[in-house]
């Protein structure tokens, strides 16, 4: 039966042509784009949002599978610099380890499950809230903001960025090692990312 990629599959063969990928993705050109299809913003995605809780270190491989299946996804990633054997290594890692956000139909959800790369799929009760939170992270990544994982904050002062490329973003302000960081949260996952911000570029947001 033809798969969504347009080629026929035989008995026992997986629909997704990228599902057999096994090697670790190290080279920059091997990394999937953070958003698929490229050229669309998350706000333009049509369908139902879910969160795929992936098997260990399967986020990028799953993204490649979804490209082959033409399923819309968002996999925010950030660069990490480390030292190995006296050399500097830059690695592009998922911002939220073990999670990939995807959008589509029930058929798309079943196709993703068939890749055998997801431990489970989490339904999203508040679709609009998730999109608002992801759009903020998308905006920060598009302007090259150095986002990094951050502890989830249940309470704190909400602020809005009023100048610069991050203008319009809202988050909770936290002070870490003498620097001010704007924390962008994904409530349903209890996870967050943050970026350093100048205090002159934010204003308080009243609840």
PDB file of C-alpha atoms in Angstrom:
ATOM      1  CA  UNK A   1       0.000   0.000   0.000  1.00  0.00           C
ATOM      2  CA  UNK A   2       1.442   3.428  -0.867  1.00  0.00           C
ATOM      3  CA  UNK A   3       2.659   5.422   2.126  1.00  0.00           C
ATOM      4  CA  UNK A   4       2.228   9.151   2.516  1.00  0.00           C
ATOM      5  CA  UNK A   5       5.665   9.634   0.998  1.00  0.00           C
ATOM      6  CA  UNK A   6       4.294   8.341  -2.303  1.00  0.00           C
ATOM      7  CA  UNK A   7       6.180   5.049  -2.579  1.00  0.00           C
ATOM      8  CA  UNK A   8       4.806   1.542  -2.126  1.00  0.00           C
ATOM      9  CA  UNK A   9       5.619  -0.476   0.949  1.00  0.00           C
ATOM     10  CA  UNK A  10       5.824  -4.214   1.137  1.00  0.00           C
ATOM     11  CA  UNK A  11       4.820  -6.583   3.940  1.00  0.00           C
ATOM     12  CA  UNK A  12       6.659  -5.806   7.159  1.00  0.00           C
ATOM     13  CA  UNK A  13       8.146  -2.601   5.746  1.00  0.00           C
ATOM     14  CA  UNK A  14       7.497   0.608   7.636  1.00  0.00           C
ATOM     15  CA  UNK A  15       5.585   3.375   5.938  1.00  0.00           C
ATOM     16  CA  UNK A  16       8.184   5.977   6.918  1.00  0.00           C
ATOM     17  CA  UNK A  17      11.364   5.770   4.802  1.00  0.00           C
ATOM     18  CA  UNK A  18      13.413   7.497   7.502  1.00  0.00           C
ATOM     19  CA  UNK A  19      12.344   5.137  10.276  1.00  0.00           C
ATOM     20  CA  UNK A  20      15.387   2.894   9.837  1.00  0.00           C
ATOM     21  CA  UNK A  21      17.810   5.735  10.633  1.00  0.00           C
ATOM     22  CA  UNK A  22      20.128   4.569  13.405  1.00  0.00           C
ATOM     23  CA  UNK A  23      23.228   6.727  13.457  1.00  0.00           C
ATOM     24  CA  UNK A  24      23.727   9.651  15.813  1.00  0.00           C
ATOM     25  CA  UNK A  25      23.221  13.019  14.139  1.00  0.00           C
ATOM     26  CA  UNK A  26      26.407  14.988  14.669  1.00  0.00           C
ATOM     27  CA  UNK A  27      27.086  17.062  11.565  1.00  0.00           C
ATOM     28  CA  UNK A  28      25.258  20.376  11.252  1.00  0.00           C
ATOM     29  CA  UNK A  29      23.759  19.384   7.911  1.00  0.00           C
ATOM     30  CA  UNK A  30      22.295  16.234   9.482  1.00  0.00           C
ATOM     31  CA  UNK A  31      20.125  18.191  11.896  1.00  0.00           C
ATOM     32  CA  UNK A  32      16.444  18.555  11.006  1.00  0.00           C
ATOM     33  CA  UNK A  33      14.947  22.057  10.792  1.00  0.00           C
ATOM     34  CA  UNK A  34      13.260  23.169  14.023  1.00  0.00           C
ATOM     35  CA  UNK A  35       9.969  23.677  12.182  1.00  0.00           C
ATOM     36  CA  UNK A  36       8.327  21.732   9.388  1.00  0.00           C
ATOM     37  CA  UNK A  37       7.143  22.738   6.856  1.00  0.00           C
ATOM     38  CA  UNK A  38       9.757  25.449   6.595  1.00  0.00           C
ATOM     39  CA  UNK A  39       8.362  28.828   5.651  1.00  0.00           C
ATOM     40  CA  UNK A  40       5.276  28.502   7.846  1.00  0.00           C
ATOM     41  CA  UNK A  41       4.959  29.958  11.330  1.00  0.00           C
ATOM     42  CA  UNK A  42       3.473  27.900  14.141  1.00  0.00           C
ATOM     43  CA  UNK A  43       0.469  30.226  14.196  1.00  0.00           C
ATOM     44  CA  UNK A  44      -0.244  29.148  10.605  1.00  0.00           C
ATOM     45  CA  UNK A  45      -0.298  25.430  11.405  1.00  0.00           C
ATOM     46  CA  UNK A  46      -3.748  23.882  11.004  1.00  0.00           C
ATOM     47  CA  UNK A  47      -4.894  20.873  12.991  1.00  0.00           C
ATOM     48  CA  UNK A  48      -4.742  19.503  16.506  1.00  0.00           C
ATOM     49  CA  UNK A  49      -1.578  19.831  18.582  1.00  0.00           C
ATOM     50  CA  UNK A  50      -0.051  16.921  20.486  1.00  0.00           C
ATOM     51  CA  UNK A  51       3.233  16.409  22.307  1.00  0.00           C
ATOM     52  CA  UNK A  52       5.294  13.351  21.461  1.00  0.00           C
ATOM     53  CA  UNK A  53       7.279  12.062  24.435  1.00  0.00           C
ATOM     54  CA  UNK A  54      10.075  10.404  22.509  1.00  0.00           C
ATOM     55  CA  UNK A  55      12.218   7.441  23.326  1.00  0.00           C
ATOM     56  CA  UNK A  56      15.701   8.346  24.541  1.00  0.00           C
ATOM     57  CA  UNK A  57      17.626  10.505  22.041  1.00  0.00           C
ATOM     58  CA  UNK A  58      15.022  10.012  19.331  1.00  0.00           C
ATOM     59  CA  UNK A  59      13.870  13.625  18.963  1.00  0.00           C
ATOM     60  CA  UNK A  60      15.860  14.402  15.802  1.00  0.00           C
ATOM     61  CA  UNK A  61      15.257  11.019  14.206  1.00  0.00           C
ATOM     62  CA  UNK A  62      11.528  11.451  14.791  1.00  0.00           C
ATOM     63  CA  UNK A  63      11.679  14.910  13.204  1.00  0.00           C
ATOM     64  CA  UNK A  64      13.282  13.388  10.094  1.00  0.00           C
ATOM     65  CA  UNK A  65      10.529  10.774  10.009  1.00  0.00           C
ATOM     66  CA  UNK A  66       7.856  13.465  10.201  1.00  0.00           C
ATOM     67  CA  UNK A  67       9.440  15.356   7.310  1.00  0.00           C
ATOM     68  CA  UNK A  68       9.203  12.189   5.217  1.00  0.00           C
ATOM     69  CA  UNK A  69       5.575  11.809   6.297  1.00  0.00           C
ATOM     70  CA  UNK A  70       4.879  15.530   5.757  1.00  0.00           C
ATOM     71  CA  UNK A  71       3.589  15.975   9.303  1.00  0.00           C
ATOM     72  CA  UNK A  72       3.900  19.449  10.817  1.00  0.00           C
ATOM     73  CA  UNK A  73       6.138  19.682  13.884  1.00  0.00           C
ATOM     74  CA  UNK A  74       8.131  22.014  16.124  1.00  0.00           C
ATOM     75  CA  UNK A  75      11.401  20.851  17.674  1.00  0.00           C
ATOM     76  CA  UNK A  76      13.083  23.818  19.380  1.00  0.00           C
ATOM     77  CA  UNK A  77      16.841  23.308  19.635  1.00  0.00           C
ATOM     78  CA  UNK A  78      19.778  25.194  21.082  1.00  0.00           C
ATOM     79  CA  UNK A  79      23.547  25.054  20.629  1.00  0.00           C
ATOM     80  CA  UNK A  80      25.674  23.638  23.423  1.00  0.00           C
ATOM     81  CA  UNK A  81      29.442  24.114  23.483  1.00  0.00           C
ATOM     82  CA  UNK A  82      31.613  21.543  25.251  1.00  0.00           C
ATOM     83  CA  UNK A  83      35.251  20.481  25.369  1.00  0.00           C
ATOM     84  CA  UNK A  84      36.286  16.991  24.289  1.00  0.00           C
ATOM     85  CA  UNK A  85      39.873  15.803  23.915  1.00  0.00           C
ATOM     86  CA  UNK A  86      41.233  19.355  23.848  1.00  0.00           C
ATOM     87  CA  UNK A  87      38.838  20.488  21.151  1.00  0.00           C
ATOM     88  CA  UNK A  88      35.659  22.530  21.221  1.00  0.00           C
ATOM     89  CA  UNK A  89      32.516  20.716  20.140  1.00  0.00           C
ATOM     90  CA  UNK A  90      29.261  22.471  19.224  1.00  0.00           C
ATOM     91  CA  UNK A  91      26.145  20.315  19.433  1.00  0.00           C
ATOM     92  CA  UNK A  92      22.600  21.257  18.493  1.00  0.00           C
ATOM     93  CA  UNK A  93      20.399  19.761  21.199  1.00  0.00           C
ATOM     94  CA  UNK A  94      16.638  19.744  21.833  1.00  0.00           C
ATOM     95  CA  UNK A  95      15.631  22.575  24.141  1.00  0.00           C
ATOM     96  CA  UNK A  96      13.172  20.261  25.900  1.00  0.00           C
ATOM     97  CA  UNK A  97      14.856  16.876  25.962  1.00  0.00           C
ATOM     98  CA  UNK A  98      12.500  14.033  25.123  1.00  0.00           C
ATOM     99  CA  UNK A  99       9.703  16.149  23.653  1.00  0.00           C
ATOM    100  CA  UNK A 100       8.569  17.097  20.152  1.00  0.00           C
ATOM    101  CA  UNK A 101       5.441  19.120  19.366  1.00  0.00           C
ATOM    102  CA  UNK A 102       3.401  18.164  16.319  1.00  0.00           C
ATOM    103  CA  UNK A 103       0.192  19.278  14.680  1.00  0.00           C
ATOM    104  CA  UNK A 104      -2.203  17.478  12.380  1.00  0.00           C
ATOM    105  CA  UNK A 105      -5.003  14.947  12.239  1.00  0.00           C
ATOM    106  CA  UNK A 106      -5.770  11.647  13.933  1.00  0.00           C
ATOM    107  CA  UNK A 107      -4.224   9.938  10.896  1.00  0.00           C
ATOM    108  CA  UNK A 108      -1.014  11.903  11.504  1.00  0.00           C
ATOM    109  CA  UNK A 109      -1.008  10.846  15.155  1.00  0.00           C
ATOM    110  CA  UNK A 110      -1.259   7.184  14.153  1.00  0.00           C
ATOM    111  CA  UNK A 111       1.481   7.619  11.537  1.00  0.00           C
ATOM    112  CA  UNK A 112       3.772   9.038  14.210  1.00  0.00           C
ATOM    113  CA  UNK A 113       3.093   6.093  16.508  1.00  0.00           C
ATOM    114  CA  UNK A 114       4.088   3.716  13.708  1.00  0.00           C
ATOM    115  CA  UNK A 115       7.585   5.215  13.608  1.00  0.00           C
ATOM    116  CA  UNK A 116       8.175   3.468  16.953  1.00  0.00           C
ATOM    117  CA  UNK A 117      10.111   6.492  18.194  1.00  0.00           C
ATOM    118  CA  UNK A 118       7.558   7.833  20.686  1.00  0.00           C
ATOM    119  CA  UNK A 119       7.127   6.381  24.160  1.00  0.00           C
ATOM    120  CA  UNK A 120       3.710   8.014  24.315  1.00  0.00           C
ATOM    121  CA  UNK A 121       1.712  10.920  22.921  1.00  0.00           C
ATOM    122  CA  UNK A 122       0.383  13.583  25.271  1.00  0.00           C
ATOM    123  CA  UNK A 123      -2.930  15.265  24.382  1.00  0.00           C
ATOM    124  CA  UNK A 124      -3.076  19.050  24.725  1.00  0.00           C
ATOM    125  CA  UNK A 125      -6.123  20.249  26.661  1.00  0.00           C
ATOM    126  CA  UNK A 126      -5.538  23.980  26.128  1.00  0.00           C
ATOM    127  CA  UNK A 127      -4.567  24.230  22.469  1.00  0.00           C
ATOM    128  CA  UNK A 128      -4.507  28.032  22.315  1.00  0.00           C
ATOM    129  CA  UNK A 129      -2.294  28.391  25.367  1.00  0.00           C
ATOM    130  CA  UNK A 130       0.248  25.914  24.035  1.00  0.00           C
ATOM    131  CA  UNK A 131       0.407  27.723  20.687  1.00  0.00           C
ATOM    132  CA  UNK A 132       0.932  31.076  22.451  1.00  0.00           C
ATOM    133  CA  UNK A 133       3.774  29.627  24.508  1.00  0.00           C
ATOM    134  CA  UNK A 134       5.426  27.924  21.536  1.00  0.00           C
ATOM    135  CA  UNK A 135       5.134  31.017  19.336  1.00  0.00           C
ATOM    136  CA  UNK A 136       7.179  32.946  21.895  1.00  0.00           C
ATOM    137  CA  UNK A 137       9.933  30.341  21.800  1.00  0.00           C
ATOM    138  CA  UNK A 138       9.741  30.278  18.001  1.00  0.00           C
ATOM    139  CA  UNK A 139      10.167  34.069  17.875  1.00  0.00           C
ATOM    140  CA  UNK A 140      13.188  33.967  20.174  1.00  0.00           C
ATOM    141  CA  UNK A 141      14.872  31.257  18.103  1.00  0.00           C
ATOM    142  CA  UNK A 142      14.210  33.065  14.817  1.00  0.00           C
ATOM    143  CA  UNK A 143      16.129  36.138  15.963  1.00  0.00           C
ATOM    144  CA  UNK A 144      19.010  33.993  17.191  1.00  0.00           C
ATOM    145  CA  UNK A 145      18.404  34.462  20.912  1.00  0.00           C
ATOM    146  CA  UNK A 146      20.614  32.050  22.904  1.00  0.00           C
ATOM    147  CA  UNK A 147      17.883  30.153  24.731  1.00  0.00           C
ATOM    148  CA  UNK A 148      18.849  27.632  27.358  1.00  0.00           C
ATOM    149  CA  UNK A 149      16.818  25.197  29.482  1.00  0.00           C
ATOM    150  CA  UNK A 150      15.609  26.710  32.740  1.00  0.00           C
ATOM    151  CA  UNK A 151      13.858  25.441  35.848  1.00  0.00           C
ATOM    152  CA  UNK A 152      10.088  25.859  35.692  1.00  0.00           C
ATOM    153  CA  UNK A 153       8.911  28.746  37.886  1.00  0.00           C
ATOM    154  CA  UNK A 154       5.462  28.468  39.438  1.00  0.00           C
ATOM    155  CA  UNK A 155       5.357  32.073  40.674  1.00  0.00           C
ATOM    156  CA  UNK A 156       7.181  35.298  39.887  1.00  0.00           C
ATOM    157  CA  UNK A 157       7.038  38.758  38.340  1.00  0.00           C
ATOM    158  CA  UNK A 158       5.654  38.710  34.816  1.00  0.00           C
ATOM    159  CA  UNK A 159       7.296  41.104  32.385  1.00  0.00           C
ATOM    160  CA  UNK A 160       7.025  42.120  28.736  1.00  0.00           C
ATOM    161  CA  UNK A 161       9.925  42.966  26.423  1.00  0.00           C
ATOM    162  CA  UNK A 162       9.393  46.499  25.107  1.00  0.00           C
ATOM    163  CA  UNK A 163      12.398  46.936  22.794  1.00  0.00           C
ATOM    164  CA  UNK A 164      14.796  44.992  20.612  1.00  0.00           C
ATOM    165  CA  UNK A 165      14.309  41.829  18.532  1.00  0.00           C
ATOM    166  CA  UNK A 166      12.444  40.088  21.376  1.00  0.00           C
ATOM    167  CA  UNK A 167       9.888  42.886  21.698  1.00  0.00           C
ATOM    168  CA  UNK A 168       6.462  41.586  22.647  1.00  0.00           C
ATOM    169  CA  UNK A 169       7.613  38.439  24.430  1.00  0.00           C
ATOM    170  CA  UNK A 170       6.200  37.883  27.907  1.00  0.00           C
ATOM    171  CA  UNK A 171       7.653  35.750  30.650  1.00  0.00           C
ATOM    172  CA  UNK A 172       8.749  35.592  34.248  1.00  0.00           C
ATOM    173  CA  UNK A 173      11.886  37.445  35.268  1.00  0.00           C
ATOM    174  CA  UNK A 174      14.534  35.541  37.206  1.00  0.00           C
ATOM    175  CA  UNK A 175      17.962  36.642  38.409  1.00  0.00           C
ATOM    176  CA  UNK A 176      20.731  34.095  37.922  1.00  0.00           C
ATOM    177  CA  UNK A 177      24.354  34.754  38.872  1.00  0.00           C
ATOM    178  CA  UNK A 178      23.865  38.489  38.691  1.00  0.00           C
ATOM    179  CA  UNK A 179      22.142  38.466  35.304  1.00  0.00           C
ATOM    180  CA  UNK A 180      18.469  38.988  34.525  1.00  0.00           C
ATOM    181  CA  UNK A 181      16.800  36.295  32.463  1.00  0.00           C
ATOM    182  CA  UNK A 182      13.377  36.172  30.869  1.00  0.00           C
ATOM    183  CA  UNK A 183      11.869  32.735  31.450  1.00  0.00           C
ATOM    184  CA  UNK A 184       9.528  31.365  28.765  1.00  0.00           C
ATOM    185  CA  UNK A 185       7.445  28.497  30.083  1.00  0.00           C
ATOM    186  CA  UNK A 186       5.511  25.584  28.611  1.00  0.00           C
ATOM    187  CA  UNK A 187       2.982  25.032  31.344  1.00  0.00           C
ATOM    188  CA  UNK A 188       1.635  21.626  30.322  1.00  0.00           C
ATOM    189  CA  UNK A 189       5.143  20.134  30.404  1.00  0.00           C
ATOM    190  CA  UNK A 190       6.302  21.974  33.509  1.00  0.00           C
ATOM    191  CA  UNK A 191       9.421  22.994  31.574  1.00  0.00           C
ATOM    192  CA  UNK A 192      10.953  26.307  30.587  1.00  0.00           C
ATOM    193  CA  UNK A 193      13.694  28.058  28.646  1.00  0.00           C
ATOM    194  CA  UNK A 194      15.308  31.411  29.327  1.00  0.00           C
ATOM    195  CA  UNK A 195      17.308  34.156  27.656  1.00  0.00           C
ATOM    196  CA  UNK A 196      19.403  36.937  29.155  1.00  0.00           C
ATOM    197  CA  UNK A 197      17.711  40.336  28.942  1.00  0.00           C
ATOM    198  CA  UNK A 198      18.604  43.919  29.883  1.00  0.00           C
ATOM    199  CA  UNK A 199      16.433  45.346  32.660  1.00  0.00           C
ATOM    200  CA  UNK A 200      15.888  48.505  30.585  1.00  0.00           C
ATOM    201  CA  UNK A 201      14.155  46.443  27.897  1.00  0.00           C
ATOM    202  CA  UNK A 202      11.343  45.022  30.028  1.00  0.00           C
ATOM    203  CA  UNK A 203       8.293  46.314  31.855  1.00  0.00           C
ATOM    204  CA  UNK A 204       6.078  44.706  34.460  1.00  0.00           C
ATOM    205  CA  UNK A 205       2.837  43.067  33.398  1.00  0.00           C
ATOM    206  CA  UNK A 206       0.019  43.341  35.892  1.00  0.00           C
ATOM    207  CA  UNK A 207      -2.066  40.196  36.441  1.00  0.00           C
TER     208      UNK A 207
END
